[in-house]
Coordinates of C-alpha atoms and ligand atoms in Angstrom, one line a residue:
X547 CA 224.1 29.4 63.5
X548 CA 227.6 30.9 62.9
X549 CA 231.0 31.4 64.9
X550 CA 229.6 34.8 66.5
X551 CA 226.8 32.7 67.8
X552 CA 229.8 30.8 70.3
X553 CA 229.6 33.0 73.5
X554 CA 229.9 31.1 75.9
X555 CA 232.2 27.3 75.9
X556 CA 231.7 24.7 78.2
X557 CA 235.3 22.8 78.9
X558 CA 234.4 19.6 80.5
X559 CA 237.8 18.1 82.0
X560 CA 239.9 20.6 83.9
X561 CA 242.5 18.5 84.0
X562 CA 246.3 18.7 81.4
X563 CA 243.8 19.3 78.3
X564 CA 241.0 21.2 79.7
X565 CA 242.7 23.7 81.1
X566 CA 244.4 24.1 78.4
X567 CA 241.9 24.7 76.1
X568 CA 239.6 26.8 78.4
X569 CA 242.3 29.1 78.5
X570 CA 242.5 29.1 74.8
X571 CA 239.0 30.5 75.0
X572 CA 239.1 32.7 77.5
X573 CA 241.9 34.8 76.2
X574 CA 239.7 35.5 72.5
X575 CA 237.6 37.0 75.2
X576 CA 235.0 34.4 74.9
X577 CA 233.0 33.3 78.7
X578 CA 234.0 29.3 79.8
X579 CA 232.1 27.3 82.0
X580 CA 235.0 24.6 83.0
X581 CA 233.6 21.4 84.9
X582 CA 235.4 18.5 86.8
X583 CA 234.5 16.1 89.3
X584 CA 235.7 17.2 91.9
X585 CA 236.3 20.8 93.7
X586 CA 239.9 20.1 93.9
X587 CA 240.3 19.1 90.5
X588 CA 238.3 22.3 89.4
X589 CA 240.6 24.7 91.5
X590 CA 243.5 23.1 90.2
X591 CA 242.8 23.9 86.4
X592 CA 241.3 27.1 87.4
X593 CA 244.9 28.3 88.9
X594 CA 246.8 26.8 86.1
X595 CA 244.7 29.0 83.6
X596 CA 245.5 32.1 85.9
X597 CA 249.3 31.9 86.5
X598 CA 249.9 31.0 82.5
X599 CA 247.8 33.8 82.1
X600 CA 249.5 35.8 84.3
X601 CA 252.9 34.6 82.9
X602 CA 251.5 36.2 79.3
X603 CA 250.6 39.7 80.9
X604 CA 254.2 39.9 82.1
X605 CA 255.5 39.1 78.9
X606 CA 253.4 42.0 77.3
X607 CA 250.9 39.5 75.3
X608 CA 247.9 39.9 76.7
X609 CA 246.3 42.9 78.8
X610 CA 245.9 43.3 82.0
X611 CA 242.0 44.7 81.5
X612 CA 241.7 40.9 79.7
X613 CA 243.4 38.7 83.0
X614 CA 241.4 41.0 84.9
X615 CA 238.0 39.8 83.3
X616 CA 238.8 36.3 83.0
X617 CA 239.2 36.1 86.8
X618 CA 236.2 38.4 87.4
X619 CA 233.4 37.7 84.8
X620 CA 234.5 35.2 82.1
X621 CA 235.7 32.1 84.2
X622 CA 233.3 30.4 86.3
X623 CA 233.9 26.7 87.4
X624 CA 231.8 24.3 88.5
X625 CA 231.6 20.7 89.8
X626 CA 227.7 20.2 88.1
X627 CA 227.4 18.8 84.8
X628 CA 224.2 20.1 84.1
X629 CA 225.2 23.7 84.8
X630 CA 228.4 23.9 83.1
X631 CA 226.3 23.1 79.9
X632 CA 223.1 24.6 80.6
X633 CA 224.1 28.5 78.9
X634 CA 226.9 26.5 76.6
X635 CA 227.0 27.3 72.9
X636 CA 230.0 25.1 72.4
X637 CA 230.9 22.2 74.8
X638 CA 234.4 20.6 74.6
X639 CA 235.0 17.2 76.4
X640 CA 238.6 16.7 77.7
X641 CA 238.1 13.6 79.8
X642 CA 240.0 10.4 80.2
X643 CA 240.3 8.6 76.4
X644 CA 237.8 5.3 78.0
X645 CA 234.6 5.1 75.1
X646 CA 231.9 4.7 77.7
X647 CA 232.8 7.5 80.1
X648 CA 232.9 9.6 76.9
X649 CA 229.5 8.1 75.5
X650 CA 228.0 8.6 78.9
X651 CA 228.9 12.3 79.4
X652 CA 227.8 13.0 76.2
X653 CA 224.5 11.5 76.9
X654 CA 224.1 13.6 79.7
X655 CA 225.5 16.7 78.1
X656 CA 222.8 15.9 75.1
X657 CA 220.3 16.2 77.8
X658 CA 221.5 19.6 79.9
X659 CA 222.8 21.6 77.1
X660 CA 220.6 24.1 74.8
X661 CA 219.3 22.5 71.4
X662 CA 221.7 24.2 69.6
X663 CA 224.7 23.8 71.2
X664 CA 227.5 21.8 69.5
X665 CA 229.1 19.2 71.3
X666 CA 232.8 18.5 70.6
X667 CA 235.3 15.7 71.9
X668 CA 239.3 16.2 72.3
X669 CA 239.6 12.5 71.8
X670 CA 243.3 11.3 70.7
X671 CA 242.4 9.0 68.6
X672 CA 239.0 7.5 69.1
X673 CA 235.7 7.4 66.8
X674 CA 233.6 10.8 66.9
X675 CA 230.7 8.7 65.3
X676 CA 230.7 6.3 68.2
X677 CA 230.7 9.0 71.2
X678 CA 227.7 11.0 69.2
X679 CA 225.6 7.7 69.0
X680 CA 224.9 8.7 72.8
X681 CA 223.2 11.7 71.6
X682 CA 220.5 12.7 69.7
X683 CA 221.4 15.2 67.8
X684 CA 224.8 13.6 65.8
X685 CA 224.4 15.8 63.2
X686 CA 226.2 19.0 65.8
X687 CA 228.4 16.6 67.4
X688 CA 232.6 16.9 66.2
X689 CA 235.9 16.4 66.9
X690 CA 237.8 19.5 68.3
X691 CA 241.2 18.0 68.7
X692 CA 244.0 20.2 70.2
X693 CA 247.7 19.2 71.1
X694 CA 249.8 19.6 74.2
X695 CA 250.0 22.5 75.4
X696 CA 247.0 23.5 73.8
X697 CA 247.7 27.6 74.8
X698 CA 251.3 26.8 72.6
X699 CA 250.7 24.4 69.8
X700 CA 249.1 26.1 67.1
X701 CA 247.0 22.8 65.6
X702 CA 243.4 21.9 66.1
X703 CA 242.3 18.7 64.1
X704 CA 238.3 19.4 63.0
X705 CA 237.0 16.2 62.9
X706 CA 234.1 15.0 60.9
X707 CA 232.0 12.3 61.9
X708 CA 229.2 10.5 59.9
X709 CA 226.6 12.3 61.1
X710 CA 228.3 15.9 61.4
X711 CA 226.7 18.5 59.3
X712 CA 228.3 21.4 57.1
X713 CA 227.5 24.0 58.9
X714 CA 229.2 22.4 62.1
X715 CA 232.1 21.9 60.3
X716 CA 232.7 25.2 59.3
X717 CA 231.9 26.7 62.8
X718 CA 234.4 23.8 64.2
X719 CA 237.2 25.7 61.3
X720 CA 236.2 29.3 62.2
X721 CA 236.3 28.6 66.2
X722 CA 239.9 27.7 65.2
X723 CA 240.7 30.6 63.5
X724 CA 239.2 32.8 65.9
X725 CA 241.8 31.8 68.6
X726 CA 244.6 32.3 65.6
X727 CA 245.7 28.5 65.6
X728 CA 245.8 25.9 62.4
X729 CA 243.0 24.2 61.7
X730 CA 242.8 21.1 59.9
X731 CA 240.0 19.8 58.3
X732 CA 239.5 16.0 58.9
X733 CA 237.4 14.6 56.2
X734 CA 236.6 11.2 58.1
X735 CA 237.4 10.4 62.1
X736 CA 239.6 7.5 61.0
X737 CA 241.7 5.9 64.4
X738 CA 243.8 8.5 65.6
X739 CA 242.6 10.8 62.6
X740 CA 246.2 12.8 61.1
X741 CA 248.8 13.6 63.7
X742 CA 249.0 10.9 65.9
X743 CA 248.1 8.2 63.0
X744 CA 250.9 9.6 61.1
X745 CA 253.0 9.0 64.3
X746 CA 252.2 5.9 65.8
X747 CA 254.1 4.4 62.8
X748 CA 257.5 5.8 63.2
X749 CA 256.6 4.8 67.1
X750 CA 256.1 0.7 65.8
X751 CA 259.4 1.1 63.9
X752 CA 261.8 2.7 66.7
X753 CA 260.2 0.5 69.5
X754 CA 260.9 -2.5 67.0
X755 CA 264.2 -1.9 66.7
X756 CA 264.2 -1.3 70.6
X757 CA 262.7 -4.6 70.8
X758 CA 265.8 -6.2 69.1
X759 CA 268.4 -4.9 70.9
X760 CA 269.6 -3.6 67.7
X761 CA 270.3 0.1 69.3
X762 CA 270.0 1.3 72.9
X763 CA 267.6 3.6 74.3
X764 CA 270.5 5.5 75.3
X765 CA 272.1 5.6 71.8
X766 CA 268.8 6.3 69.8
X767 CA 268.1 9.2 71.7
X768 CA 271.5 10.5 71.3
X769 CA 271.5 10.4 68.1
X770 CA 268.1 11.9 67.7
X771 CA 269.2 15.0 70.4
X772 CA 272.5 15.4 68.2
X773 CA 269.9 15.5 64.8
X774 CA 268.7 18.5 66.8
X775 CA 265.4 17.4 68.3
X776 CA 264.4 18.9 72.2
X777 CA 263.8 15.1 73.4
X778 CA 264.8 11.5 71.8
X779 CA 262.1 9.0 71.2
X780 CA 262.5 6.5 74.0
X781 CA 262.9 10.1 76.8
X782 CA 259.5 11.2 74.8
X783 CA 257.6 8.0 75.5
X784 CA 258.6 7.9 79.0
X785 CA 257.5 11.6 79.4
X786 CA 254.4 10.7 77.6
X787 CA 253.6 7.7 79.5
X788 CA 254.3 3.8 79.0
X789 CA 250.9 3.4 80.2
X790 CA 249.2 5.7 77.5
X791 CA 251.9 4.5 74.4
X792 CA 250.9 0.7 75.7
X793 CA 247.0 1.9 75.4
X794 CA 247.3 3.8 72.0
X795 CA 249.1 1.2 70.4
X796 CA 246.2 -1.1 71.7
X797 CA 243.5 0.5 70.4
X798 CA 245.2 1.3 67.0
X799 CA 245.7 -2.6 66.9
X800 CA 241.9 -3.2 67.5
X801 CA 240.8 -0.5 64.9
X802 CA 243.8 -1.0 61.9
X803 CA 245.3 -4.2 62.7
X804 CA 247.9 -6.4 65.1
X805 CA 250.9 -4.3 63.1
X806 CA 250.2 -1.4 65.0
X807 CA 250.2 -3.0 68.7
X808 CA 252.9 -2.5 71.3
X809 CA 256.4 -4.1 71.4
X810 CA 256.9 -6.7 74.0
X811 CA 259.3 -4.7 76.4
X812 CA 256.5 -1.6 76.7
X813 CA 254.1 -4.6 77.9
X814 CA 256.9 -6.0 80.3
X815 CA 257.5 -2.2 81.9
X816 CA 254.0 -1.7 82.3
X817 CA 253.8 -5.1 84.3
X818 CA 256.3 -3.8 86.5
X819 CA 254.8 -0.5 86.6
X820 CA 257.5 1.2 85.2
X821 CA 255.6 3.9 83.3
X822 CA 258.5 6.4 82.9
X823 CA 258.4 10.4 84.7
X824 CA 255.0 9.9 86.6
X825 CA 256.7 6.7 88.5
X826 CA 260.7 7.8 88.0
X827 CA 261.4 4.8 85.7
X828 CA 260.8 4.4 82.5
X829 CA 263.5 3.7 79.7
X830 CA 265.4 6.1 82.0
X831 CA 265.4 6.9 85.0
X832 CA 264.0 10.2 85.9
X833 CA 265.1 12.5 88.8
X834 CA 262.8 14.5 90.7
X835 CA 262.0 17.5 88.8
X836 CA 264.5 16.7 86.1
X837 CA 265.4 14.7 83.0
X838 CA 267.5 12.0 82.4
X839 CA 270.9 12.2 81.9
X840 CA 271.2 10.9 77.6
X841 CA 275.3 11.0 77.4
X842 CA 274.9 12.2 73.7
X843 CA 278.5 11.0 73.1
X844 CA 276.9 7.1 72.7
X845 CA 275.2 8.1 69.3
X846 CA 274.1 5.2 67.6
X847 CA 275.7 5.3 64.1
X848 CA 273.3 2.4 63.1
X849 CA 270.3 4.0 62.7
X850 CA 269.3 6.1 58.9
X851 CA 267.3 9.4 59.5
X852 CA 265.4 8.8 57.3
X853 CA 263.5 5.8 58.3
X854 CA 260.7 7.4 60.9
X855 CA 260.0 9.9 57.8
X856 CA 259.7 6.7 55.3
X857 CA 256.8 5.3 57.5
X858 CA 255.5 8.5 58.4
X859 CA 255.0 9.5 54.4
X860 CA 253.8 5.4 53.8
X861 CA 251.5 6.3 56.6
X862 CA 249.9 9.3 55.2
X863 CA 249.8 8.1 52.1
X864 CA 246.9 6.0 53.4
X865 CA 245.4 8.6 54.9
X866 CA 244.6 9.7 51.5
X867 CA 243.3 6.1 49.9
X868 CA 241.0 6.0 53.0
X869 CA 239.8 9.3 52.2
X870 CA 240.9 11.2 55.9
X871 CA 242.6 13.9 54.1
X872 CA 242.3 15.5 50.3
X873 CA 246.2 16.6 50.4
X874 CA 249.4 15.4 51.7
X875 CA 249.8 18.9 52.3
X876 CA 247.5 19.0 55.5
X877 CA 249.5 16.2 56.9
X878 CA 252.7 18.5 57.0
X879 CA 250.3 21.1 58.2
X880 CA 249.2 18.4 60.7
X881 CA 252.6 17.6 62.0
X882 CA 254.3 20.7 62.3
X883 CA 251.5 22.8 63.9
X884 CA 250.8 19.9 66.2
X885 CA 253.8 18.5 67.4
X886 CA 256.1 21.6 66.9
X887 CA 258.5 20.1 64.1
X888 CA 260.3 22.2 62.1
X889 CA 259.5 20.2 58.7
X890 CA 257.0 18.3 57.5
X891 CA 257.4 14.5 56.3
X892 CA 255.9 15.3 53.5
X893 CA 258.2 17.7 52.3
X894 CA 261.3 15.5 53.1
X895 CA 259.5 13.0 51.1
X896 CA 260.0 15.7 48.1
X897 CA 263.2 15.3 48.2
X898 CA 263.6 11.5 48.0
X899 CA 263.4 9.9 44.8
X900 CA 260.4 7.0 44.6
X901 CA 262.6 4.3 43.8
X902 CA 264.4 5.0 47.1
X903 CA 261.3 5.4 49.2
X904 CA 259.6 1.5 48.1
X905 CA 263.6 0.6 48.6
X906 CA 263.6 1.7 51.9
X907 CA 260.3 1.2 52.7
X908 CA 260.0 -2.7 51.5
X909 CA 263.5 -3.1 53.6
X910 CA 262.0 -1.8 56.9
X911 CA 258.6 -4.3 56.0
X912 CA 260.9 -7.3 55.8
X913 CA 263.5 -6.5 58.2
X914 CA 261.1 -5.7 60.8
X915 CA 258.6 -8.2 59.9
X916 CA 255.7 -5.2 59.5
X917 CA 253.4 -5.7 56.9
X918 CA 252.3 -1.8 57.7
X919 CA 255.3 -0.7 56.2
X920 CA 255.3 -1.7 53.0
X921 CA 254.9 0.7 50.4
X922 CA 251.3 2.1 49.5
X923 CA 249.9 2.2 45.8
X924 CA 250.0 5.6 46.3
X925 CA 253.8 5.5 47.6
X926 CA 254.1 3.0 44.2
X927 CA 252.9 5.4 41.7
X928 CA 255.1 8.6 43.0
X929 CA 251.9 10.3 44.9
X930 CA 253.0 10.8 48.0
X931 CA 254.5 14.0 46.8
X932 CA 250.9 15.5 46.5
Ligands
LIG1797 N1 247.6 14.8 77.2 C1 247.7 15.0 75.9 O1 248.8 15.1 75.4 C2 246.5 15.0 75.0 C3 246.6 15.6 73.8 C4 245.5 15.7 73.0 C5 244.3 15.1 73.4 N2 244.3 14.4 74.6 C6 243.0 13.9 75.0 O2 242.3 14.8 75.9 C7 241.5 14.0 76.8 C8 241.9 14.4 78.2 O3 243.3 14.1 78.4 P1 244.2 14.8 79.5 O4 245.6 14.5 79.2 O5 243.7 16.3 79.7 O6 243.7 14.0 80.8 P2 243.8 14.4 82.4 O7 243.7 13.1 83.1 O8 244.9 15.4 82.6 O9 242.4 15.2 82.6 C9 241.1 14.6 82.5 C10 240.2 15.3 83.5 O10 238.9 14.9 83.3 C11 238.2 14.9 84.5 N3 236.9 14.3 84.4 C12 235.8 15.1 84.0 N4 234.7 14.3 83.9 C13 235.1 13.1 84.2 C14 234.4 11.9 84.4 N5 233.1 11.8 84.1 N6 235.0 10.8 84.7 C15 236.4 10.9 85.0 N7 237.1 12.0 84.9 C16 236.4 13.1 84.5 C17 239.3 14.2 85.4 O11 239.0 14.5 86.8 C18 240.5 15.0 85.0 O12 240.8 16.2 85.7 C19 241.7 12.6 76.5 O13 240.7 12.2 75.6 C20 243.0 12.5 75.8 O14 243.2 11.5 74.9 C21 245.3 14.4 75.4

């Protein structure tokens, strides 16, 4: 089987991912089959693929012969399981990030789709090899992993678990490349596998200091706004979700160790159901249809740039000793084609000397009581430059 063997994609999940990654598909051309639960859930996805399509035909990037057939012939939607997957040469499974609804729709997809379809999962962060122990046929089962929004950002992480073959690895690479995005070749589906792993620790460190009412969510995210970034930390995690850092954080706890969990005060919002934009309250409070106000004149003066880009380089560092990635190359590959930033950790990491790095990386370990900061053999011995 090769990538011109992947004519028709079933998108299971119509929901912020799915839909976002059917319409991926559709505009190389290719026919999707996109299933949810419900009818209304279905529709919904189906009229966000057509108006972003529809926004791209106005802008003059996509033909109007190509909108035309994805309404006509190449869309079709369904609320049946068993039909979405029963022509599919590719399924992709964007459903809630909960194990056993994954394990159990990929036991039924192993049933209704052709024997040779390959059966891929947009997990976040969780373990490939455990949602294709619900199949029998492990061996064409992958990660796809896009980021948000999947029609914009250009990464897909190709995830390898330890019963994937070759060959479904390299289809996995050339479906990236087909729909022109980045795709990153994930040599083991460690927690969270490159992007988000890399992240969550520059996430422990800033909701630390959070934690300590060292610096204010208002101040951080001034600061951060004035560095030039769209969004500050503490306004991304509310846009994000408190409820899906809190559960992140979790399960990177469970799977790499207690240094990973959530700070206290993300526990205490969730309590109170204070789970940022989707309730209006977050660390800020949102306004309907807006963002809140950050008064970037409070800049916090106390916090080094540098410090999220230590523990993001310690961080992949290890993604290398564990054997995720050959090069910390791919990680800056990672992070700017999946999160949209305009340099990599890694290369910032070029430019600061090693002796500085296990400085400032042995100061955030003991300041901030976080055994996962401390420098990395690798970090040690000057390799986090390669
Ligand atoms: N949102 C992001 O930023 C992002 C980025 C990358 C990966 N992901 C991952 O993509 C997956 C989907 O996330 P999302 O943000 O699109 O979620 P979402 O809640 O927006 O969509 C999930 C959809 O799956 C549907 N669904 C289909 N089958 C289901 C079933 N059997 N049980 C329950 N619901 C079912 C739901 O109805 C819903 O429409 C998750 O694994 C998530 O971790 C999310």
């Amino acid at each position: 089987m090769n990538i011109d063997d992947i004519k028709t994609v079933a998108v299971i999940g119509a929901g912020d991912m799915g839909h976002g990654i059917a319409e991926v598909a559709l505009l190389t051309g290719t026919r999707v089959n996109l299933y949810d639960v419900k009818d209304e859930y279905v529709e919904r996805g189906r009229d966000r693929i057509f108006s972003s399509v529809a926004k791209l035909v106005e802008k003059g990037r996509v033909p109007a012969e190509l909108d035309q057939a994805i309404r006509g012939k190449l869309l079709k939607t369904t609320t049946d399981l068993a039909e979405a997957a029963a022509d599919a040469d590719l399924v992709i499974e964007a459903i809630p990030e909960i194990m056993s609804l994954k394990q159990q729709v990929f036991g039924d997809l192993d049933k209704a789709a052709p024997a040779h379809a390959l059966l891929a999962s947009n997990t976040s962060t969780m373990s490939i090899t455990e949602i294709a122990s619900a199949t029998r046929r492990p061996e064409k089962v992958l990660g796809l992993h896009y980021f948000n929004p999947a029609v914009l950002m250009k990464l897909v992480e190709v995830i390898r678990a330890e019963g994937t073959s070759d060959e479904t690895m390299q289809i996995g690479m050339a479906y990236a490349a087909k729909q022109k995005k980045v795709g990153v070749y994930v040599k083991k589906d460690a927690p969270g596998f490159i992007a988000n792993r890399v992240n969550q620790a520059p996430a422990v460190l800033v909701t630390e200091i959070i934690e300590r009412g060292e610096i204010e969510p208002e101040a951080l995210d001034a600061f951060v706004r004035r560095m030039g970034a769209a969004m500050g930390p503490c306004e991304l995690t509310d846009y994000v979700g408190i409820d899906v850092m809190v559960n992140v954080s979790n399960y990177f706890a469970e799977k790499l160790g207690s240094g990973y969990g959530p700070a206290k005060h993300l526990l205490s919002m969730m309590e109170r159901g204070d789970l940022g934009k989707k309730t209006g309250k977050g660390y800020f409070d949102w306004p309907e249809g807006g963002r809140p106000e950050i008064d970037l004149s409070k800049a916090t003066r106390k916090f080094n740039f540098l410090w999220p880009y230590m523990v993001q380089i310690n961080e992949a560092s290890k993604l290398i000793q564990e054997g995720v990635v050959d090069t910390m190359n791919e990680v800056d590959l990672a992070m700017i084609n999946g999160f949209g930033a305009p340099i990599g950790p890694v290369a910032i990491g070029r430019q600061i000397s090693k002796l500085d790095l296990i400085d400032g990386l042995e100061f955030l370990a003991k300041r901030y009581d976080k055994e996962i900061f401390l420098p990395t053999n690798r970090v040690r011995a000057g390799g986090h430059k390669f």
